[in-house]
PDB file of C-alpha atoms and ligand atoms in Angstrom:
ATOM      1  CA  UNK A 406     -24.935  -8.691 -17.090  1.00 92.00           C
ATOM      2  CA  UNK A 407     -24.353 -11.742 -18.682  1.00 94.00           C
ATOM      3  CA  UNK A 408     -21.110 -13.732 -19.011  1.00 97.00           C
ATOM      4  CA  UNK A 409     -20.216 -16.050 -21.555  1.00 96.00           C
ATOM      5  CA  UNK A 410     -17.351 -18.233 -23.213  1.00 96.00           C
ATOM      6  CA  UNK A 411     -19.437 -18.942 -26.044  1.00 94.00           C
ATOM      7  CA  UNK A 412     -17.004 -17.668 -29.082  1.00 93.00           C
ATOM      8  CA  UNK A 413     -18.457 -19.728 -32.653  1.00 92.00           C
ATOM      9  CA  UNK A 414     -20.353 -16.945 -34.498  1.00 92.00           C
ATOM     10  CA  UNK A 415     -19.422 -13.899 -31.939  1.00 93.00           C
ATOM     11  CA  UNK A 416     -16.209 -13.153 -33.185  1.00 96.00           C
ATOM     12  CA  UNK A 417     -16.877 -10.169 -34.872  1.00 97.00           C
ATOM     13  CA  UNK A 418     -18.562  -8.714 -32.174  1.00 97.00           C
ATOM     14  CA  UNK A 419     -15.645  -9.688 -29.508  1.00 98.00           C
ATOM     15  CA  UNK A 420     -13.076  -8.557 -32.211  1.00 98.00           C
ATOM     16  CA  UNK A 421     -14.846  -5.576 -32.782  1.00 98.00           C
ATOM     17  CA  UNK A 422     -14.516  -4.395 -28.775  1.00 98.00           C
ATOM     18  CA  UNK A 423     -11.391  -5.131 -28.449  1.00 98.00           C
ATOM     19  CA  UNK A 424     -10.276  -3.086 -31.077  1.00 98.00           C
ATOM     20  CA  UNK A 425     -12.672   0.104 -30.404  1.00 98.00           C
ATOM     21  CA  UNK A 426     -11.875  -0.364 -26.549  1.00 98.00           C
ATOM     22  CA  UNK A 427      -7.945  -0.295 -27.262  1.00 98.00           C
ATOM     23  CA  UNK A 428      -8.288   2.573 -30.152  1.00 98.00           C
ATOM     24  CA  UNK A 429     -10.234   4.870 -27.726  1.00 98.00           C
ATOM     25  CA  UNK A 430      -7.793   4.406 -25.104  1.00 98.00           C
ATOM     26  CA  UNK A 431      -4.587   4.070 -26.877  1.00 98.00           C
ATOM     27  CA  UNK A 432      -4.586   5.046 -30.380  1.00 98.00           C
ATOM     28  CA  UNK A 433      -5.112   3.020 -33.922  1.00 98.00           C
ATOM     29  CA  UNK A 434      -2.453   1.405 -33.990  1.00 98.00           C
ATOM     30  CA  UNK A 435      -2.590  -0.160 -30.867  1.00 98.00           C
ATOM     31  CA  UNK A 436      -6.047  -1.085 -31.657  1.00 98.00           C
ATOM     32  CA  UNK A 437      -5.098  -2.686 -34.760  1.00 98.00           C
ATOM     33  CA  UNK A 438      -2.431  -4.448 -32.826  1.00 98.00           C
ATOM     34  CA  UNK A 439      -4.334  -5.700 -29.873  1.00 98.00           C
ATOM     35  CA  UNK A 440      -7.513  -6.567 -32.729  1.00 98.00           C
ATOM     36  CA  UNK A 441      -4.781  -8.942 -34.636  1.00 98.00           C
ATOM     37  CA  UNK A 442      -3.723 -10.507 -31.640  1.00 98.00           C
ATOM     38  CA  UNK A 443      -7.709 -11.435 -30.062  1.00 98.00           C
ATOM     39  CA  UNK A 444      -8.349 -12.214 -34.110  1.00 98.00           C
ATOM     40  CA  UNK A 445      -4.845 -15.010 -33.727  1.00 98.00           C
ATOM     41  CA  UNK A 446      -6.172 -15.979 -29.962  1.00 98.00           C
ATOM     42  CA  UNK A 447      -8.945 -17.198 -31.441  1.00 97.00           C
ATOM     43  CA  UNK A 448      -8.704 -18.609 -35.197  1.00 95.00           C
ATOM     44  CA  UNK A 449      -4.733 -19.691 -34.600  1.00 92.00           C
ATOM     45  CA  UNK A 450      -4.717 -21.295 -30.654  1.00 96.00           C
ATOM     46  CA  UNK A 451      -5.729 -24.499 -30.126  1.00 95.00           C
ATOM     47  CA  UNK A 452      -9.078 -24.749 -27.733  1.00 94.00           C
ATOM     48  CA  UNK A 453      -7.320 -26.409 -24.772  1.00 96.00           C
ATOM     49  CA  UNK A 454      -4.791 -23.585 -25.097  1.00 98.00           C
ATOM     50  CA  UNK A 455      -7.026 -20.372 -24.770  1.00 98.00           C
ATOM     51  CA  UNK A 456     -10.393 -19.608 -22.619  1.00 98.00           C
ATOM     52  CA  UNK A 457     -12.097 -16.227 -23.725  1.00 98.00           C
ATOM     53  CA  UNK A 458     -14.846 -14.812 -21.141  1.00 98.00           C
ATOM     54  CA  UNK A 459     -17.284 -12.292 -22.243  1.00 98.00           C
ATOM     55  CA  UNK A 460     -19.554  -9.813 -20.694  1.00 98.00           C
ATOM     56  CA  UNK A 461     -22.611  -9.172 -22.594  1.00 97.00           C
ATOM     57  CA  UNK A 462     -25.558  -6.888 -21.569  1.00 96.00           C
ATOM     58  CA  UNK A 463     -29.090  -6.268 -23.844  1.00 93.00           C
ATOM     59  CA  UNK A 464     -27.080  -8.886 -26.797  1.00 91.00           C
ATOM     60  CA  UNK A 465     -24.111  -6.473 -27.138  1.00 95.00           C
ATOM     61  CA  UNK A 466     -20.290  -7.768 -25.901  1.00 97.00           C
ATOM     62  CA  UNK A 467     -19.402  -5.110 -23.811  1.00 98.00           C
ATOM     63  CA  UNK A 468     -16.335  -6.674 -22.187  1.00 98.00           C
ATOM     64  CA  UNK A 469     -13.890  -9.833 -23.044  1.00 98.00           C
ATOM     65  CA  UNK A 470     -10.851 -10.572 -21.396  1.00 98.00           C
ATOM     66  CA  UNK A 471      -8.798 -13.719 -23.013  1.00 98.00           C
ATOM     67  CA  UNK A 472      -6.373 -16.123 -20.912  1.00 98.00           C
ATOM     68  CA  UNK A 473      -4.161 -18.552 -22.665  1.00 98.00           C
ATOM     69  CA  UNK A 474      -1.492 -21.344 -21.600  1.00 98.00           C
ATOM     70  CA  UNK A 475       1.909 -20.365 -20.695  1.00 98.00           C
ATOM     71  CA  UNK A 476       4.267 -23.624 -20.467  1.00 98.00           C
ATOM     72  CA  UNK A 477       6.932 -23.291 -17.887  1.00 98.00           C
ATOM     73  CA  UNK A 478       9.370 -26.198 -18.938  1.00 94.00           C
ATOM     74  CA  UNK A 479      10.362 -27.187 -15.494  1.00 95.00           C
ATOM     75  CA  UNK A 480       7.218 -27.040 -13.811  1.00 98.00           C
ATOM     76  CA  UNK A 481       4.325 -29.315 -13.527  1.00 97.00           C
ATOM     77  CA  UNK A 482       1.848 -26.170 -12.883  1.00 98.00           C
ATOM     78  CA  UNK A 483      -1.055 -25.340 -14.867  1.00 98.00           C
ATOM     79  CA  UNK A 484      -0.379 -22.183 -15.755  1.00 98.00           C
ATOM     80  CA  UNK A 485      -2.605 -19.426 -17.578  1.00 98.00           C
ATOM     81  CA  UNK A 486      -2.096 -15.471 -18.863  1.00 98.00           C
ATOM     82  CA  UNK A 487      -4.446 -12.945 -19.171  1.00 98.00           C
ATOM     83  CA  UNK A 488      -4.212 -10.961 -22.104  1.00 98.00           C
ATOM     84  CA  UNK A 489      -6.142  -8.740 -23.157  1.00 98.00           C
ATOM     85  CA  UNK A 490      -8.498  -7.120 -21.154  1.00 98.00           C
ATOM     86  CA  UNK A 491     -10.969  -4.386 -22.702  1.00 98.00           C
ATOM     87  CA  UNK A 492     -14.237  -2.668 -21.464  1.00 98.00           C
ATOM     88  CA  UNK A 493     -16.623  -1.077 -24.102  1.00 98.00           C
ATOM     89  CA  UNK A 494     -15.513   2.833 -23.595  1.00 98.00           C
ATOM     90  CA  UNK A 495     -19.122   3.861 -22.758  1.00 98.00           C
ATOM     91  CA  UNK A 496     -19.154   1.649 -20.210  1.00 98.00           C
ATOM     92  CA  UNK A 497     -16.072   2.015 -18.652  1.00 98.00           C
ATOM     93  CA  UNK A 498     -15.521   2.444 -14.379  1.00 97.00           C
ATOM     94  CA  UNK A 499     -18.728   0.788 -14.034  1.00 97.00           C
ATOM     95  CA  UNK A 500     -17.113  -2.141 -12.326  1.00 97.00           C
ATOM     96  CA  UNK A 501     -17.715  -4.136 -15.261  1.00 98.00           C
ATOM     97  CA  UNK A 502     -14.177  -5.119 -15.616  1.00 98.00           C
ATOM     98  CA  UNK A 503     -13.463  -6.367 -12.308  1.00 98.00           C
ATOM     99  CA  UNK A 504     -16.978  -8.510 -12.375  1.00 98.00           C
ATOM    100  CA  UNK A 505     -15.536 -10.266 -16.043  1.00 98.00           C
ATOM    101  CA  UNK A 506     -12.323 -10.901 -14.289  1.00 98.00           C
ATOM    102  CA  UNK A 507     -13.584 -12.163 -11.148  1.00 98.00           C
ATOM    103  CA  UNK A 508     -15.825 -14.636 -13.291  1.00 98.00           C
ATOM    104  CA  UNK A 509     -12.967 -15.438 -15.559  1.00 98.00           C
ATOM    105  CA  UNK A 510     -10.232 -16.418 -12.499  1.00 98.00           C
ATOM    106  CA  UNK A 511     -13.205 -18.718 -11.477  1.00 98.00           C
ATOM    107  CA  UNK A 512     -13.352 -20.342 -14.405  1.00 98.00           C
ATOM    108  CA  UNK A 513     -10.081 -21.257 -15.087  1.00 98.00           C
ATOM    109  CA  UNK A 514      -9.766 -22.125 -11.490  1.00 98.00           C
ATOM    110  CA  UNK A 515     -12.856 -24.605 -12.091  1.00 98.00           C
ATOM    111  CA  UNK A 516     -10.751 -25.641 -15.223  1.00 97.00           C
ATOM    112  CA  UNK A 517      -8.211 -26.864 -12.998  1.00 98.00           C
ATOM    113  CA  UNK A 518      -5.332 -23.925 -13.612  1.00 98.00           C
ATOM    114  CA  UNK A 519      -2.811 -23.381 -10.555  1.00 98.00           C
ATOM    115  CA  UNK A 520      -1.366 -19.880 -11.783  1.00 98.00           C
ATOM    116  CA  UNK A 521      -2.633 -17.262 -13.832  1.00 98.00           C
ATOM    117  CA  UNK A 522      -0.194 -14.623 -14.853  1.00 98.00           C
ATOM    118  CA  UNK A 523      -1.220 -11.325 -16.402  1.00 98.00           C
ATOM    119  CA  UNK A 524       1.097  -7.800 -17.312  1.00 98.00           C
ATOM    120  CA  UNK A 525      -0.199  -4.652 -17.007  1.00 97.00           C
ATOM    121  CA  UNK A 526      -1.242  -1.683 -14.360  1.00 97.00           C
ATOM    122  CA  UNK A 527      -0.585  -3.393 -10.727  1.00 97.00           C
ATOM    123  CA  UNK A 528      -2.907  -0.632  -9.206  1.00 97.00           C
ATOM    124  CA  UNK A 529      -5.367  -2.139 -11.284  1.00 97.00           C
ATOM    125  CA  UNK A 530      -5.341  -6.016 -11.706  1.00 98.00           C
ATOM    126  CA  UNK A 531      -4.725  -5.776  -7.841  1.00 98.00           C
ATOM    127  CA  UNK A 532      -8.412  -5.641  -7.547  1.00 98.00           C
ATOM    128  CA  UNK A 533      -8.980  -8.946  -8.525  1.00 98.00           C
ATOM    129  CA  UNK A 534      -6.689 -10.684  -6.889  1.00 98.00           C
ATOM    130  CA  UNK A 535      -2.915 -10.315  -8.479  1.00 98.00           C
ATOM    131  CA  UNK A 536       0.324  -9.260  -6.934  1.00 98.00           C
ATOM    132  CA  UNK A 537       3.337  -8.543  -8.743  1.00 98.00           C
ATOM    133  CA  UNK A 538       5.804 -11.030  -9.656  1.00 98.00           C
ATOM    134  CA  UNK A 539       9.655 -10.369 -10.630  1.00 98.00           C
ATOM    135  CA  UNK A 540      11.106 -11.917 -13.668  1.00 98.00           C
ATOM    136  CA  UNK A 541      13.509 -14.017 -11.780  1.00 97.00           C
ATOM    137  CA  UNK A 542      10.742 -15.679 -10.241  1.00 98.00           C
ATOM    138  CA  UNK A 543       8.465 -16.481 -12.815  1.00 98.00           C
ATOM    139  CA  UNK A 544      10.355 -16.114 -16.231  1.00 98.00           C
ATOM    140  CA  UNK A 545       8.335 -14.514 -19.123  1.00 98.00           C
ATOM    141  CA  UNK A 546       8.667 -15.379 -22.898  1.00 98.00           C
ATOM    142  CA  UNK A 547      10.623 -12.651 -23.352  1.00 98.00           C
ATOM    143  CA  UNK A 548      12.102 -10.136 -21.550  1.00 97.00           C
ATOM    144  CA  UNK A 549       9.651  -7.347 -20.767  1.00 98.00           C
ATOM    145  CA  UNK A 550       9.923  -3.783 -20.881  1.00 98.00           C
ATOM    146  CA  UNK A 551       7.747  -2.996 -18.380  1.00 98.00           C
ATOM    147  CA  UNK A 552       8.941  -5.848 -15.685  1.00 98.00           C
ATOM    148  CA  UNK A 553       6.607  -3.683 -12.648  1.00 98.00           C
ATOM    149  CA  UNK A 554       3.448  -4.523 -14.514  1.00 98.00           C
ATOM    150  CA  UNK A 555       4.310  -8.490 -14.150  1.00 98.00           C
ATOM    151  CA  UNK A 556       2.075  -9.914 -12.077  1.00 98.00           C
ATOM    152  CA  UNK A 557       0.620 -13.545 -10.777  1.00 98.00           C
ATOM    153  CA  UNK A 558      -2.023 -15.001  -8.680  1.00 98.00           C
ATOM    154  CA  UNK A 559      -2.351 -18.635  -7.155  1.00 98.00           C
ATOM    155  CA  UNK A 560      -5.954 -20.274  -7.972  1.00 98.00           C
ATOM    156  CA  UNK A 561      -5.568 -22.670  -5.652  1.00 98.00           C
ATOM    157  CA  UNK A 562      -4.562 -23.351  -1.985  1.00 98.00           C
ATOM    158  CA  UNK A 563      -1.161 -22.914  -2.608  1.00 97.00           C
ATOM    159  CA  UNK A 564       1.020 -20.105  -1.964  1.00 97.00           C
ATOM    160  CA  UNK A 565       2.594 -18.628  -5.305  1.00 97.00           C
ATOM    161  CA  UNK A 566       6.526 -20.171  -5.376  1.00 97.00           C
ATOM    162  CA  UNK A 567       8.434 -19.182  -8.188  1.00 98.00           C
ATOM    163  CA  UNK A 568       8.005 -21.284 -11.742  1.00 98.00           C
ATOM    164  CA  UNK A 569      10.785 -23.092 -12.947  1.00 96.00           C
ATOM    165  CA  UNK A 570      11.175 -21.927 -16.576  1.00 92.00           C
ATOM    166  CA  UNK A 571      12.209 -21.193 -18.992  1.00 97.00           C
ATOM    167  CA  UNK A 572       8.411 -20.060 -20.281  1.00 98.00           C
ATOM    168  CA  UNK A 573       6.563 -20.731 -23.529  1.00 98.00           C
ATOM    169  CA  UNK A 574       3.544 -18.826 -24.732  1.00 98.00           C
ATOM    170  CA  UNK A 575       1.284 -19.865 -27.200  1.00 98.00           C
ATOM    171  CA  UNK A 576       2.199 -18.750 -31.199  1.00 98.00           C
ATOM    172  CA  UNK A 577      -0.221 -15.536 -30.934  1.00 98.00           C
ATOM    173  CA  UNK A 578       1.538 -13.551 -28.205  1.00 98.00           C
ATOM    174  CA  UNK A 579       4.887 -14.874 -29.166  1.00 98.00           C
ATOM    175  CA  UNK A 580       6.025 -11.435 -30.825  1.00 97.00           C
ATOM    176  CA  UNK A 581       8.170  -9.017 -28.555  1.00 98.00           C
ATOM    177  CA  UNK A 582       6.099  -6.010 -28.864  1.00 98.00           C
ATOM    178  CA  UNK A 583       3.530  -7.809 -26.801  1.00 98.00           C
ATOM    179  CA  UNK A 584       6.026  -7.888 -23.541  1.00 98.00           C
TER     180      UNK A 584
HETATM  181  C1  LIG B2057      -8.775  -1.533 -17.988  1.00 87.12           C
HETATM  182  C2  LIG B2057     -10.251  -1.796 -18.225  1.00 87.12           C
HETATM  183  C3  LIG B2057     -10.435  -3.192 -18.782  1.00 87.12           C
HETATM  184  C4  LIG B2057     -10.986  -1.666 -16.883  1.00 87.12           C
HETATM  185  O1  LIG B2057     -12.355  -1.978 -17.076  1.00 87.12           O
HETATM  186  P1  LIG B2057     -13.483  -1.170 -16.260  1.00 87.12           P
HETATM  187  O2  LIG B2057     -14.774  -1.855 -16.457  1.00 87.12           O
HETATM  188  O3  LIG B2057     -13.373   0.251 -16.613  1.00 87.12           O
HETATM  189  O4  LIG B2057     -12.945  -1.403 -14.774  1.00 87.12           O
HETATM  190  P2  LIG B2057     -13.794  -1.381 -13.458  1.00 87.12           P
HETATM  191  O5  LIG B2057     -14.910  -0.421 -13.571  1.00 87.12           O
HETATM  192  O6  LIG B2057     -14.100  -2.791 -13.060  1.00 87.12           O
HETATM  193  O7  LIG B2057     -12.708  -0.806 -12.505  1.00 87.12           O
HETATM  194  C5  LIG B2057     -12.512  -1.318 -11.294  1.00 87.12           C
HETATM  195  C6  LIG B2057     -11.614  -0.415 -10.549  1.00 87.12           C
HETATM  196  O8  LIG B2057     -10.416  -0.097 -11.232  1.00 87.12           O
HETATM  197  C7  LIG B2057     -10.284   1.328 -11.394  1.00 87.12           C
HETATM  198  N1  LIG B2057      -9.758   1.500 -12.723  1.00 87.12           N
HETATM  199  C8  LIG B2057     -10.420   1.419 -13.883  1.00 87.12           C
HETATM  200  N2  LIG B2057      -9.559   1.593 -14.908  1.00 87.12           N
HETATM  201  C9  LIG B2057      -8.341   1.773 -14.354  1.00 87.12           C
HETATM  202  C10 LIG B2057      -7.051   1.998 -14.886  1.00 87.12           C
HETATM  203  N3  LIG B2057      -6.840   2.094 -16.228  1.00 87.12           N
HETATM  204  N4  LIG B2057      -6.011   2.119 -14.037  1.00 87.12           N
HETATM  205  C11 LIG B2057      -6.206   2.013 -12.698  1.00 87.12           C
HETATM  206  N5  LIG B2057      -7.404   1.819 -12.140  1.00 87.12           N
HETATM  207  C12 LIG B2057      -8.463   1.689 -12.953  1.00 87.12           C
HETATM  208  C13 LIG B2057     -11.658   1.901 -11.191  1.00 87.12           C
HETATM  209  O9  LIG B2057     -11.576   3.172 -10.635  1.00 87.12           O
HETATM  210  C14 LIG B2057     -12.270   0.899 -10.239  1.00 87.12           C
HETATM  211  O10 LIG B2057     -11.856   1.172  -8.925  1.00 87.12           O
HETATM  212  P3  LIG B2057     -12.909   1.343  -7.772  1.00 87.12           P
HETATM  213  O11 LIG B2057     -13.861   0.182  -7.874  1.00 87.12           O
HETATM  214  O12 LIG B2057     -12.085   1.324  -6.529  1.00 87.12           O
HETATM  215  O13 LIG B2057     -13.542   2.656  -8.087  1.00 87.12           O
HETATM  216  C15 LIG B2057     -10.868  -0.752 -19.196  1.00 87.12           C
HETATM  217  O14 LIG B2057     -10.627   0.527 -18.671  1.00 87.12           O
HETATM  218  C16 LIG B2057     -10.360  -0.838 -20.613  1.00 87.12           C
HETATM  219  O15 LIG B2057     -10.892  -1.592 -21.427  1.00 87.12           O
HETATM  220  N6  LIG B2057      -9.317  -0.048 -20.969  1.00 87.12           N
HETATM  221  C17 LIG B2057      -8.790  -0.033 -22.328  1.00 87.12           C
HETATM  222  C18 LIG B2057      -8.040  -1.302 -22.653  1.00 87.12           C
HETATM  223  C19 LIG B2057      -6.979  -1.605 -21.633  1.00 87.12           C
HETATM  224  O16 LIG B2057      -6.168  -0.767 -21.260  1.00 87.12           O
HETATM  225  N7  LIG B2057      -6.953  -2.877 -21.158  1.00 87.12           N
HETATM  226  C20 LIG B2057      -6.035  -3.299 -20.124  1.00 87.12           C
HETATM  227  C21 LIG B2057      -4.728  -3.702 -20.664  1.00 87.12           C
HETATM  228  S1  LIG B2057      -4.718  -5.351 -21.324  1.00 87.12           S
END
């Protein structure tokens, strides 16, 4: 396995497994979705804003997970989220996942981000590291309709205290149906 945050000429490859990865799991539509949103992460966010990590075995992306900046306007944190995640479905419960995400966190912890948030299965993204979060103490961009799967982890020494928002996310993920 090979891991990589190399994006200039790949993007058809990382856009492509994001949206067979969602489709298989959840349907067309959500793999359209979650394809328009990686295709925005990339082409629309400014570099300093987003950090994509792949995982790449025998020249084929077979897992990318994408963090990008979320501004909390009262807080001097650095401050990250993870979205999305996807595993090639073939390849899936391999342990491929946690190994892109443990790689990731230490990048952006190299990088020099505090906090990285992420929203989705606890029993999952507990693996690597995350523990859930409520609203009140870490406000999201909007308010989210699935507040249990809100979840942060500190990259540094520092104990996790709640962010002072309110919270800004970057122009790609600011649509409701993403939270
Ligand atoms: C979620 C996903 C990224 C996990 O990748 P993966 O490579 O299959 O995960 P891993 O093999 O590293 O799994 C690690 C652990 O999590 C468990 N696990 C895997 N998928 C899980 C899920 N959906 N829910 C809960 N636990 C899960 C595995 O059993 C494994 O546990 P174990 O090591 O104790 O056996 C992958 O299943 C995927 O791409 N799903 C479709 C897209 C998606 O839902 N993305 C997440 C939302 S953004």
């Amino acid at each position: 396995m090979h891991f990589s945050t190399a994006v200039t000429g790949r993007e058809d490859a990382i856009l492509d497994l994001f949206k067979a990865s969602f489709t298989a799991s959840e349907g067309p539509e959500e793999g359209a979705l979650i394809a328009g949103l990686v295709r925005n992460l990339l082409s629309n966010t400014p570099k300093p804003d987003r950090r994509v990590v792949t995982a790449e075995a025998r020249g084929r992306v077979v897992g990318g997970c994408v963090f990008s900046r979320l501004i909390y306007a009262n807080d001097k944190r650095t401050v990250f989220v993870l979205a999305p995640v996807a595993v090639a479905s073939d390849l899936q419960r391999q342990g491929i996942g946690q190994q892109l995400l443990t790689h990731g966190l230490a990048i952006m912890r190299e990088a020099g981000v505090d906090i990285v948030m992420t929203y989705g299965d606890p029993a999952y993204y507990a693996k690597v590291g995350f523990q859930p979060i409520r609203e009140a103490d870490a406000p999201a961009p909007f308010p989210l309709t699935q507040p249990e799967g809100w979840q942060g982890q500190s990259l540094t020494a520092q104990t996790l205290t709640p962010l002072q928002g309110p919270s800004r996310c970057v122009p790609a993920l600011n649509q409701a149906v993403f939270w």
